[in-house]
Structure formats: C-alpha cells, structure tokens
mmCIF file of N, CA and C in Angstrom:
data_model
loop_
_atom_site.group_PDB
_atom_site.id
_atom_site.type_symbol
_atom_site.label_atom_id
_atom_site.label_comp_id
_atom_site.label_asym_id
_atom_site.label_seq_id
_atom_site.Cartn_x
_atom_site.Cartn_y
_atom_site.Cartn_z
ATOM 1 N N MET A 1 -26.373 -10.470 11.052
ATOM 2 C CA MET A 1 -27.082 -11.612 11.623
ATOM 3 C C MET A 1 -28.576 -11.361 11.491
ATOM 4 N N ASP A 2 -29.325 -12.356 11.087
ATOM 5 C CA ASP A 2 -30.767 -12.285 10.942
ATOM 6 C C ASP A 2 -31.403 -12.151 12.320
ATOM 7 N N LYS A 3 -32.552 -11.432 12.399
ATOM 8 C CA LYS A 3 -33.235 -11.233 13.682
ATOM 9 C C LYS A 3 -33.720 -12.552 14.283
ATOM 10 N N THR A 4 -34.041 -13.498 13.414
ATOM 11 C CA THR A 4 -34.516 -14.795 13.909
ATOM 12 C C THR A 4 -33.358 -15.721 14.280
ATOM 13 N N ASP A 5 -32.153 -15.312 13.991
ATOM 14 C CA ASP A 5 -30.965 -16.123 14.268
ATOM 15 C C ASP A 5 -30.515 -15.847 15.698
ATOM 16 N N LYS A 6 -31.076 -16.615 16.655
ATOM 17 C CA LYS A 6 -30.754 -16.419 18.062
ATOM 18 C C LYS A 6 -29.489 -17.165 18.426
ATOM 19 N N LYS A 7 -28.788 -16.634 19.407
ATOM 20 C CA LYS A 7 -27.591 -17.326 19.911
ATOM 21 C C LYS A 7 -28.028 -18.524 20.743
ATOM 22 N N VAL A 8 -27.244 -19.605 20.595
ATOM 23 C CA VAL A 8 -27.550 -20.850 21.286
ATOM 24 C C VAL A 8 -26.317 -21.269 22.071
ATOM 25 N N ARG A 9 -26.552 -21.714 23.282
ATOM 26 C CA ARG A 9 -25.461 -22.194 24.124
ATOM 27 C C ARG A 9 -25.312 -23.695 23.920
ATOM 28 N N PHE A 10 -24.049 -24.127 23.743
ATOM 29 C CA PHE A 10 -23.787 -25.564 23.590
ATOM 30 C C PHE A 10 -22.386 -25.854 24.114
ATOM 31 N N ALA A 11 -22.137 -27.109 24.390
ATOM 32 C CA ALA A 11 -20.830 -27.514 24.891
ATOM 33 C C ALA A 11 -19.855 -27.576 23.713
ATOM 34 N N LEU A 12 -18.651 -27.111 23.956
ATOM 35 C CA LEU A 12 -17.623 -27.126 22.913
ATOM 36 C C LEU A 12 -16.365 -27.719 23.532
ATOM 37 N N TYR A 13 -15.870 -28.771 22.925
ATOM 38 C CA TYR A 13 -14.651 -29.398 23.400
ATOM 39 C C TYR A 13 -13.545 -29.102 22.390
ATOM 40 N N VAL A 14 -12.512 -28.427 22.843
ATOM 41 C CA VAL A 14 -11.383 -28.095 21.969
ATOM 42 C C VAL A 14 -10.087 -28.369 22.718
ATOM 43 N N ASN A 15 -9.019 -28.497 21.960
ATOM 44 C CA ASN A 15 -7.698 -28.650 22.570
ATOM 45 C C ASN A 15 -7.322 -27.359 23.285
ATOM 46 N N GLN A 16 -6.516 -27.485 24.322
ATOM 47 C CA GLN A 16 -6.083 -26.320 25.087
ATOM 48 C C GLN A 16 -5.303 -25.347 24.195
ATOM 49 N N SER A 17 -4.525 -25.891 23.258
ATOM 50 C CA SER A 17 -3.742 -25.019 22.382
ATOM 51 C C SER A 17 -4.648 -24.147 21.508
ATOM 52 N N ALA A 18 -5.785 -24.699 21.056
ATOM 53 C CA ALA A 18 -6.733 -23.909 20.261
ATOM 54 C C ALA A 18 -7.373 -22.829 21.125
ATOM 55 N N LEU A 19 -7.712 -23.183 22.352
ATOM 56 C CA LEU A 19 -8.303 -22.208 23.276
ATOM 57 C C LEU A 19 -7.298 -21.111 23.622
ATOM 58 N N ASP A 20 -6.025 -21.480 23.737
ATOM 59 C CA ASP A 20 -4.972 -20.483 23.983
ATOM 60 C C ASP A 20 -4.885 -19.484 22.828
ATOM 61 N N LEU A 21 -5.058 -19.975 21.594
ATOM 62 C CA LEU A 21 -5.058 -19.074 20.426
ATOM 63 C C LEU A 21 -6.230 -18.105 20.486
ATOM 64 N N VAL A 22 -7.395 -18.605 20.883
ATOM 65 C CA VAL A 22 -8.566 -17.734 21.024
ATOM 66 C C VAL A 22 -8.285 -16.661 22.069
ATOM 67 N N ASP A 23 -7.731 -17.084 23.220
ATOM 68 C CA ASP A 23 -7.393 -16.126 24.283
ATOM 69 C C ASP A 23 -6.422 -15.058 23.789
ATOM 70 N N GLU A 24 -5.478 -15.482 22.969
ATOM 71 C CA GLU A 24 -4.440 -14.563 22.498
ATOM 72 C C GLU A 24 -4.953 -13.591 21.444
ATOM 73 N N TYR A 25 -5.871 -14.047 20.575
ATOM 74 C CA TYR A 25 -6.215 -13.249 19.396
ATOM 75 C C TYR A 25 -7.585 -12.586 19.399
ATOM 76 N N PHE A 26 -8.500 -12.936 20.290
ATOM 77 C CA PHE A 26 -9.846 -12.398 20.143
ATOM 78 C C PHE A 26 -9.887 -10.877 20.316
ATOM 79 N N GLU A 27 -9.070 -10.313 21.199
ATOM 80 C CA GLU A 27 -9.056 -8.857 21.363
ATOM 81 C C GLU A 27 -8.309 -8.173 20.215
ATOM 82 N N LYS A 28 -7.277 -8.832 19.681
ATOM 83 C CA LYS A 28 -6.534 -8.267 18.548
ATOM 84 C C LYS A 28 -7.415 -8.164 17.314
ATOM 85 N N ASP A 29 -8.444 -9.003 17.236
ATOM 86 C CA ASP A 29 -9.376 -8.991 16.106
ATOM 87 C C ASP A 29 -10.573 -8.069 16.388
ATOM 88 N N ASN A 30 -10.465 -7.282 17.453
ATOM 89 C CA ASN A 30 -11.520 -6.338 17.860
ATOM 90 C C ASN A 30 -12.847 -7.036 18.156
ATOM 91 N N CYS A 31 -12.773 -8.239 18.693
ATOM 92 C CA CYS A 31 -13.973 -8.952 19.109
ATOM 93 C C CYS A 31 -14.245 -8.629 20.578
ATOM 94 N N PHE A 32 -15.532 -8.573 20.907
ATOM 95 C CA PHE A 32 -15.902 -8.259 22.284
ATOM 96 C C PHE A 32 -15.849 -9.487 23.188
ATOM 97 N N SER A 33 -15.924 -10.662 22.572
ATOM 98 C CA SER A 33 -15.903 -11.889 23.370
ATOM 99 C C SER A 33 -15.229 -13.009 22.580
ATOM 100 N N LYS A 34 -14.897 -14.058 23.314
ATOM 101 C CA LYS A 34 -14.309 -15.232 22.676
ATOM 102 C C LYS A 34 -15.340 -15.911 21.778
ATOM 103 N N SER A 35 -16.598 -15.868 22.177
ATOM 104 C CA SER A 35 -17.667 -16.454 21.365
ATOM 105 C C SER A 35 -17.764 -15.746 20.017
ATOM 106 N N GLU A 36 -17.663 -14.428 20.014
ATOM 107 C CA GLU A 36 -17.715 -13.670 18.758
ATOM 108 C C GLU A 36 -16.532 -14.047 17.860
ATOM 109 N N PHE A 37 -15.371 -14.200 18.476
ATOM 110 C CA PHE A 37 -14.181 -14.583 17.714
ATOM 111 C C PHE A 37 -14.363 -15.957 17.079
ATOM 112 N N ILE A 38 -14.855 -16.912 17.847
ATOM 113 C CA ILE A 38 -15.056 -18.272 17.343
ATOM 114 C C ILE A 38 -16.116 -18.267 16.239
ATOM 115 N N GLU A 39 -17.189 -17.495 16.407
ATOM 116 C CA GLU A 39 -18.230 -17.408 15.379
ATOM 117 C C GLU A 39 -17.654 -16.816 14.083
ATOM 118 N N ASN A 40 -16.841 -15.765 14.211
ATOM 119 C CA ASN A 40 -16.193 -15.180 13.028
ATOM 120 C C ASN A 40 -15.269 -16.183 12.355
ATOM 121 N N ALA A 41 -14.541 -16.937 13.168
ATOM 122 C CA ALA A 41 -13.627 -17.943 12.625
ATOM 123 C C ALA A 41 -14.397 -19.023 11.863
ATOM 124 N N ILE A 42 -15.536 -19.444 12.404
ATOM 125 C CA ILE A 42 -16.364 -20.449 11.729
ATOM 126 C C ILE A 42 -16.854 -19.908 10.391
ATOM 127 N N ARG A 43 -17.369 -18.676 10.381
ATOM 128 C CA ARG A 43 -17.869 -18.076 9.141
ATOM 129 C C ARG A 43 -16.734 -17.930 8.110
ATOM 130 N N PHE A 44 -15.564 -17.524 8.575
ATOM 131 C CA PHE A 44 -14.430 -17.371 7.664
ATOM 132 C C PHE A 44 -14.029 -18.712 7.077
ATOM 133 N N TYR A 45 -13.963 -19.734 7.914
ATOM 134 C CA TYR A 45 -13.540 -21.052 7.451
ATOM 135 C C TYR A 45 -14.562 -21.641 6.479
ATOM 136 N N VAL A 46 -15.827 -21.466 6.759
ATOM 137 C CA VAL A 46 -16.864 -21.955 5.847
ATOM 138 C C VAL A 46 -16.770 -21.214 4.515
ATOM 139 N N SER A 47 -16.510 -19.916 4.544
ATOM 140 C CA SER A 47 -16.323 -19.153 3.299
ATOM 141 C C SER A 47 -15.118 -19.667 2.535
ATOM 142 N N TYR A 48 -14.065 -19.980 3.260
ATOM 143 C CA TYR A 48 -12.865 -20.545 2.640
ATOM 144 C C TYR A 48 -13.181 -21.880 1.968
ATOM 145 N N LEU A 49 -13.896 -22.748 2.675
ATOM 146 C CA LEU A 49 -14.230 -24.060 2.128
ATOM 147 C C LEU A 49 -15.129 -23.959 0.903
ATOM 148 N N SER A 50 -15.989 -22.978 0.895
ATOM 149 C CA SER A 50 -16.925 -22.836 -0.228
ATOM 150 C C SER A 50 -16.457 -21.777 -1.222
ATOM 151 N N SER A 51 -15.170 -21.518 -1.244
ATOM 152 C CA SER A 51 -14.648 -20.440 -2.090
ATOM 153 C C SER A 51 -14.930 -20.665 -3.566
ATOM 154 N N ASP A 52 -15.001 -21.919 -4.004
ATOM 155 C CA ASP A 52 -15.296 -22.155 -5.417
ATOM 156 C C ASP A 52 -16.723 -21.761 -5.768
ATOM 157 N N THR A 53 -17.607 -21.770 -4.795
ATOM 158 C CA THR A 53 -18.988 -21.334 -5.037
ATOM 159 C C THR A 53 -19.240 -19.938 -4.494
ATOM 160 N N ASN A 54 -18.249 -19.356 -3.870
ATOM 161 C CA ASN A 54 -18.425 -18.060 -3.223
ATOM 162 C C ASN A 54 -17.507 -17.014 -3.847
ATOM 163 N N ILE A 55 -17.396 -16.999 -5.149
ATOM 164 C CA ILE A 55 -16.512 -16.078 -5.858
ATOM 165 C C ILE A 55 -16.849 -14.613 -5.550
ATOM 166 N N PRO A 56 -18.129 -14.206 -5.498
ATOM 167 C CA PRO A 56 -18.412 -12.791 -5.197
ATOM 168 C C PRO A 56 -17.827 -12.345 -3.856
ATOM 169 N N TYR A 57 -17.875 -13.214 -2.852
ATOM 170 C CA TYR A 57 -17.316 -12.875 -1.541
ATOM 171 C C TYR A 57 -15.811 -12.648 -1.651
ATOM 172 N N LEU A 58 -15.118 -13.589 -2.296
ATOM 173 C CA LEU A 58 -13.672 -13.462 -2.436
ATOM 174 C C LEU A 58 -13.302 -12.258 -3.294
ATOM 175 N N SER A 59 -14.048 -12.015 -4.364
ATOM 176 C CA SER A 59 -13.771 -10.865 -5.222
ATOM 177 C C SER A 59 -13.894 -9.575 -4.432
ATOM 178 N N THR A 60 -14.897 -9.472 -3.596
ATOM 179 C CA THR A 60 -15.085 -8.274 -2.785
ATOM 180 C C THR A 60 -13.928 -8.084 -1.819
ATOM 181 N N VAL A 61 -13.504 -9.149 -1.174
ATOM 182 C CA VAL A 61 -12.404 -9.066 -0.222
ATOM 183 C C VAL A 61 -11.110 -8.675 -0.929
ATOM 184 N N VAL A 62 -10.819 -9.328 -2.051
ATOM 185 C CA VAL A 62 -9.589 -9.041 -2.791
ATOM 186 C C VAL A 62 -9.610 -7.608 -3.315
ATOM 187 N N MET A 63 -10.727 -7.192 -3.904
ATOM 188 C CA MET A 63 -10.822 -5.841 -4.458
ATOM 189 C C MET A 63 -10.717 -4.786 -3.358
ATOM 190 N N SER A 64 -11.317 -5.036 -2.233
ATOM 191 C CA SER A 64 -11.238 -4.096 -1.119
ATOM 192 C C SER A 64 -9.802 -3.957 -0.623
ATOM 193 N N THR A 65 -9.115 -5.080 -0.508
ATOM 194 C CA THR A 65 -7.716 -5.065 -0.075
ATOM 195 C C THR A 65 -6.835 -4.350 -1.088
ATOM 196 N N MET A 66 -7.028 -4.659 -2.364
ATOM 197 C CA MET A 66 -6.236 -4.019 -3.417
ATOM 198 C C MET A 66 -6.501 -2.516 -3.470
ATOM 199 N N ASP A 67 -7.767 -2.126 -3.314
ATOM 200 C CA ASP A 67 -8.127 -0.709 -3.333
ATOM 201 C C ASP A 67 -7.440 0.029 -2.190
ATOM 202 N N SER A 68 -7.446 -0.572 -1.017
ATOM 203 C CA SER A 68 -6.792 0.031 0.145
ATOM 204 C C SER A 68 -5.290 0.181 -0.082
ATOM 205 N N LEU A 69 -4.656 -0.859 -0.601
ATOM 206 C CA LEU A 69 -3.212 -0.802 -0.873
ATOM 207 C C LEU A 69 -2.893 0.248 -1.928
ATOM 208 N N LEU A 70 -3.715 0.335 -2.951
ATOM 209 C CA LEU A 70 -3.495 1.300 -4.019
ATOM 210 C C LEU A 70 -3.635 2.738 -3.509
ATOM 211 N N LYS A 71 -4.648 2.982 -2.684
ATOM 212 C CA LYS A 71 -4.825 4.327 -2.115
ATOM 213 C C LYS A 71 -3.635 4.703 -1.230
ATOM 214 N N GLU A 72 -3.179 3.775 -0.419
ATOM 215 C CA GLU A 72 -2.034 4.037 0.453
ATOM 216 C C GLU A 72 -0.780 4.331 -0.371
ATOM 217 N N ASN A 73 -0.563 3.547 -1.412
ATOM 218 C CA ASN A 73 0.599 3.746 -2.272
ATOM 219 C C ASN A 73 0.502 5.082 -3.014
ATOM 220 N N THR A 74 -0.679 5.429 -3.493
ATOM 221 C CA THR A 74 -0.884 6.708 -4.185
ATOM 222 C C THR A 74 -0.590 7.880 -3.255
ATOM 223 N N ASN A 75 -1.063 7.799 -2.026
ATOM 224 C CA ASN A 75 -0.788 8.870 -1.055
ATOM 225 C C ASN A 75 0.710 9.005 -0.797
ATOM 226 N N ARG A 76 1.379 7.891 -0.622
ATOM 227 C CA ARG A 76 2.821 7.899 -0.355
ATOM 228 C C ARG A 76 3.586 8.505 -1.535
ATOM 229 N N LEU A 77 3.246 8.072 -2.750
ATOM 230 C CA LEU A 77 3.918 8.602 -3.938
ATOM 231 C C LEU A 77 3.626 10.087 -4.143
ATOM 232 N N SER A 78 2.397 10.492 -3.886
ATOM 233 C CA SER A 78 2.043 11.910 -4.034
ATOM 234 C C SER A 78 2.851 12.782 -3.083
ATOM 235 N N LYS A 79 3.012 12.340 -1.864
ATOM 236 C CA LYS A 79 3.805 13.100 -0.887
ATOM 237 C C LYS A 79 5.266 13.173 -1.313
ATOM 238 N N LEU A 80 5.802 12.051 -1.813
ATOM 239 C CA LEU A 80 7.197 12.048 -2.250
ATOM 240 C C LEU A 80 7.406 12.943 -3.470
ATOM 241 N N ILE A 81 6.473 12.907 -4.419
ATOM 242 C CA ILE A 81 6.586 13.756 -5.604
ATOM 243 C C ILE A 81 6.499 15.231 -5.210
ATOM 244 N N PHE A 82 5.634 15.557 -4.262
ATOM 245 C CA PHE A 82 5.524 16.937 -3.797
ATOM 246 C C PHE A 82 6.833 17.409 -3.177
ATOM 247 N N LYS A 83 7.416 16.562 -2.308
ATOM 248 C CA LYS A 83 8.695 16.922 -1.682
ATOM 249 C C LYS A 83 9.788 17.101 -2.734
ATOM 250 N N LEU A 84 9.805 16.223 -3.717
ATOM 251 C CA LEU A 84 10.778 16.317 -4.798
ATOM 252 C C LEU A 84 10.589 17.612 -5.594
ATOM 253 N N ALA A 85 9.344 17.974 -5.876
ATOM 254 C CA ALA A 85 9.067 19.203 -6.620
ATOM 255 C C ALA A 85 9.532 20.437 -5.841
ATOM 256 N N VAL A 86 9.362 20.424 -4.530
ATOM 257 C CA VAL A 86 9.828 21.546 -3.702
ATOM 258 C C VAL A 86 11.346 21.659 -3.771
ATOM 259 N N GLU A 87 12.035 20.530 -3.621
ATOM 260 C CA GLU A 87 13.502 20.549 -3.679
ATOM 261 C C GLU A 87 13.993 20.985 -5.059
ATOM 262 N N LEU A 88 13.330 20.547 -6.099
ATOM 263 C CA LEU A 88 13.700 20.935 -7.454
ATOM 264 C C LEU A 88 13.474 22.428 -7.671
ATOM 265 N N ALA A 89 12.377 22.956 -7.146
ATOM 266 C CA ALA A 89 12.102 24.391 -7.265
ATOM 267 C C ALA A 89 13.179 25.206 -6.550
ATOM 268 N N ILE A 90 13.613 24.744 -5.390
ATOM 269 C CA ILE A 90 14.690 25.434 -4.659
ATOM 270 C C ILE A 90 15.961 25.419 -5.501
ATOM 271 N N THR A 91 16.306 24.240 -6.025
ATOM 272 C CA THR A 91 17.521 24.108 -6.841
ATOM 273 C C THR A 91 17.464 25.019 -8.064
ATOM 274 N N MET A 92 16.335 25.030 -8.763
ATOM 275 C CA MET A 92 16.207 25.873 -9.962
ATOM 276 C C MET A 92 16.337 27.350 -9.615
ATOM 277 N N ASN A 93 15.769 27.767 -8.500
ATOM 278 C CA ASN A 93 15.873 29.178 -8.102
ATOM 279 C C ASN A 93 17.293 29.565 -7.735
ATOM 280 N N VAL A 94 18.014 28.676 -7.064
ATOM 281 C CA VAL A 94 19.410 28.949 -6.715
ATOM 282 C C VAL A 94 20.248 29.062 -7.988
ATOM 283 N N VAL A 95 20.077 28.149 -8.915
ATOM 284 C CA VAL A 95 20.838 28.171 -10.167
ATOM 285 C C VAL A 95 20.475 29.413 -10.979
ATOM 286 N N ALA A 96 19.187 29.705 -11.097
ATOM 287 C CA ALA A 96 18.750 30.859 -11.879
ATOM 288 C C ALA A 96 19.265 32.174 -11.294
ATOM 289 N N ALA A 97 19.364 32.245 -9.969
ATOM 290 C CA ALA A 97 19.834 33.468 -9.319
ATOM 291 C C ALA A 97 21.331 33.690 -9.548
ATOM 292 N N ASN A 98 22.083 32.600 -9.733
ATOM 293 C CA ASN A 98 23.532 32.705 -9.846
ATOM 294 C C ASN A 98 24.067 32.574 -11.270
ATOM 295 N N GLN A 99 23.247 32.172 -12.206
ATOM 296 C CA GLN A 99 23.706 31.958 -13.579
ATOM 297 C C GLN A 99 22.807 32.724 -14.539
ATOM 298 N N GLY A 100 23.414 33.381 -15.501
ATOM 299 C CA GLY A 100 22.654 34.045 -16.546
ATOM 300 C C GLY A 100 22.569 33.121 -17.741
ATOM 301 N N VAL A 101 21.532 32.308 -17.819
ATOM 302 C CA VAL A 101 21.406 31.323 -18.884
ATOM 303 C C VAL A 101 20.541 31.907 -19.992
ATOM 304 N N ASP A 102 21.074 31.868 -21.223
ATOM 305 C CA ASP A 102 20.372 32.350 -22.402
ATOM 306 C C ASP A 102 19.180 31.425 -22.682
ATOM 307 N N LYS A 103 18.052 31.996 -23.167
ATOM 308 C CA LYS A 103 16.854 31.201 -23.445
ATOM 309 C C LYS A 103 17.106 30.124 -24.493
ATOM 310 N N GLU A 104 17.897 30.428 -25.514
ATOM 311 C CA GLU A 104 18.208 29.431 -26.547
ATOM 312 C C GLU A 104 18.973 28.252 -25.960
ATOM 313 N N VAL A 105 19.957 28.552 -25.130
ATOM 314 C CA VAL A 105 20.749 27.497 -24.477
ATOM 315 C C VAL A 105 19.848 26.664 -23.570
ATOM 316 N N LEU A 106 18.949 27.336 -22.862
ATOM 317 C CA LEU A 106 18.031 26.637 -21.957
ATOM 318 C C LEU A 106 17.107 25.698 -22.731
ATOM 319 N N ASN A 107 16.549 26.169 -23.853
ATOM 320 C CA ASN A 107 15.674 25.316 -24.668
ATOM 321 C C ASN A 107 16.435 24.133 -25.252
ATOM 322 N N SER A 108 17.663 24.369 -25.701
ATOM 323 C CA SER A 108 18.496 23.291 -26.232
ATOM 324 C C SER A 108 18.805 22.272 -25.141
ATOM 325 N N LEU A 109 19.158 22.772 -23.956
ATOM 326 C CA LEU A 109 19.464 21.897 -22.820
ATOM 327 C C LEU A 109 18.237 21.083 -22.421
ATOM 328 N N ARG A 110 17.066 21.708 -22.451
ATOM 329 C CA ARG A 110 15.834 20.993 -22.103
ATOM 330 C C ARG A 110 15.634 19.812 -23.054
ATOM 331 N N GLY A 111 15.821 20.043 -24.343
ATOM 332 C CA GLY A 111 15.675 18.970 -25.328
ATOM 333 C C GLY A 111 16.668 17.843 -25.098
ATOM 334 N N GLU A 112 17.922 18.191 -24.821
ATOM 335 C CA GLU A 112 18.945 17.171 -24.550
ATOM 336 C C GLU A 112 18.618 16.397 -23.275
ATOM 337 N N CYS A 113 18.122 17.106 -22.278
ATOM 338 C CA CYS A 113 17.781 16.439 -21.007
ATOM 339 C C CYS A 113 16.612 15.478 -21.194
ATOM 340 N N ILE A 114 15.629 15.879 -22.001
ATOM 341 C CA ILE A 114 14.502 14.987 -22.271
ATOM 342 C C ILE A 114 14.994 13.704 -22.924
ATOM 343 N N LYS A 115 15.886 13.840 -23.907
ATOM 344 C CA LYS A 115 16.444 12.662 -24.581
ATOM 345 C C LYS A 115 17.189 11.773 -23.582
ATOM 346 N N GLU A 116 18.010 12.391 -22.733
ATOM 347 C CA GLU A 116 18.830 11.631 -21.780
ATOM 348 C C GLU A 116 17.960 10.911 -20.751
ATOM 349 N N VAL A 117 16.929 11.595 -20.251
ATOM 350 C CA VAL A 117 16.040 10.980 -19.262
ATOM 351 C C VAL A 117 15.268 9.827 -19.891
ATOM 352 N N LYS A 118 14.804 10.004 -21.130
ATOM 353 C CA LYS A 118 14.117 8.904 -21.825
ATOM 354 C C LYS A 118 15.053 7.723 -22.013
ATOM 355 N N LYS A 119 16.288 8.014 -22.409
ATOM 356 C CA LYS A 119 17.269 6.951 -22.670
ATOM 357 C C LYS A 119 17.594 6.164 -21.397
ATOM 358 N N THR A 120 17.617 6.847 -20.268
ATOM 359 C CA THR A 120 17.983 6.188 -19.002
ATOM 360 C C THR A 120 16.762 5.807 -18.166
ATOM 361 N N ASN A 121 15.562 5.938 -18.741
ATOM 362 C CA ASN A 121 14.308 5.646 -18.017
ATOM 363 C C ASN A 121 14.188 6.441 -16.717
ATOM 364 N N GLY A 122 14.666 7.668 -16.726
ATOM 365 C CA GLY A 122 14.534 8.539 -15.564
ATOM 366 C C GLY A 122 15.585 8.336 -14.501
ATOM 367 N N ILE A 123 16.497 7.409 -14.732
ATOM 368 C CA ILE A 123 17.549 7.161 -13.743
ATOM 369 C C ILE A 123 18.780 7.939 -14.193
ATOM 370 N N PHE A 124 18.896 9.127 -13.684
ATOM 371 C CA PHE A 124 19.953 10.046 -14.095
ATOM 372 C C PHE A 124 20.486 10.719 -12.844
ATOM 373 N N THR A 125 21.720 10.423 -12.485
ATOM 374 C CA THR A 125 22.280 10.933 -11.241
ATOM 375 C C THR A 125 23.020 12.245 -11.463
ATOM 376 N N PHE A 126 23.313 12.924 -10.376
ATOM 377 C CA PHE A 126 24.075 14.168 -10.454
ATOM 378 C C PHE A 126 25.471 13.902 -11.023
ATOM 379 N N ASP A 127 26.072 12.805 -10.637
ATOM 380 C CA ASP A 127 27.398 12.453 -11.164
ATOM 381 C C ASP A 127 27.362 12.293 -12.683
ATOM 382 N N GLU A 128 26.301 11.650 -13.191
ATOM 383 C CA GLU A 128 26.166 11.496 -14.638
ATOM 384 C C GLU A 128 25.987 12.852 -15.320
ATOM 385 N N ALA A 129 25.219 13.737 -14.696
ATOM 386 C CA ALA A 129 25.040 15.077 -15.265
ATOM 387 C C ALA A 129 26.363 15.838 -15.270
ATOM 388 N N ASP A 130 27.134 15.709 -14.211
ATOM 389 C CA ASP A 130 28.429 16.383 -14.110
ATOM 390 C C ASP A 130 29.374 15.866 -15.204
ATOM 391 N N ASN A 131 29.431 14.554 -15.386
ATOM 392 C CA ASN A 131 30.250 13.972 -16.446
ATOM 393 C C ASN A 131 29.770 14.412 -17.825
ATOM 394 N N TRP A 132 28.467 14.487 -18.011
ATOM 395 C CA TRP A 132 27.883 14.910 -19.289
ATOM 396 C C TRP A 132 28.281 16.352 -19.603
ATOM 397 N N GLN A 133 28.226 17.216 -18.580
ATOM 398 C CA GLN A 133 28.585 18.625 -18.764
ATOM 399 C C GLN A 133 30.074 18.779 -19.068
ATOM 400 N N LYS A 134 30.880 17.895 -18.534
ATOM 401 C CA LYS A 134 32.333 17.944 -18.786
ATOM 402 C C LYS A 134 32.719 17.239 -20.076
ATOM 403 N N GLY A 135 31.709 16.600 -20.730
ATOM 404 C CA GLY A 135 31.967 15.921 -21.989
ATOM 405 C C GLY A 135 32.618 14.566 -21.831
ATOM 406 N N LEU A 136 32.481 13.978 -20.668
ATOM 407 C CA LEU A 136 33.075 12.649 -20.403
ATOM 408 C C LEU A 136 32.142 11.533 -20.797
#
C-alpha cells in the first residue's frame, strides 16, 4: 500500500449471506480484520476482471503455484526413491550372502533385466520375475 493511500471509512451495504462469508473466512485467510479481508477480495476481483491486461500478475501467481507443487512432488519422490534404494540394498545383501553368483552370470542377468525393464516400462513384479526364472 502506498504511504499516501490512507484508509477511508464509508458505509457498506451487503447481504447478510455475504457478511456471513466474511465472518467465516477472514481468519482462515490470515487477515487481521474483516476490512482487510474485504480489501483483499476487492483487489483479487479487480485483478480477475482485468486479467486480459494483467498477464504478468497471473503469470506470477501460476508460476509460483506450479513451482510450489513441483518442489513438493520432488521432495515426495526423492523420499520414496531413497526408501526404495534402502530396501533394494537390503534385498541384494541378503541374496548375495546366501547365493554364490558367478560374475559372468550376474553380468548376463543384468543385461537381460535391463531389456525386460525397458520392455515393460519399469513395471516388473516379483511374480513376473519368478515366472521368468522358471521359464514360464
């Protein structure tokens, strides 16, 4: 708000239902007063009405929202990939401790697994691996 932009008191006539909405939502919007909520609503509505001339405002809002969603999704995926890597490391250590796998067989299996994962777009279940090992 500009320093010369002083607050002015004026009469406002609204329907009771609109005033009830203000009562219900002004604190949820982190406003300190109903007047602040109404002022924010006016500014938002005017921005909405002038959206064809206010592209930079809308671009900033959309980009900020998208950036926030992308960061949240990246964090979620990173945590899931980390958990998956831990479980895979446990599985590999258990198998390696109990099986004496020849390096040639391991390299051959790695190549076959790469082909299979590419063919199935990474959707490869334990049941499919079990059937594959049994030659089914």
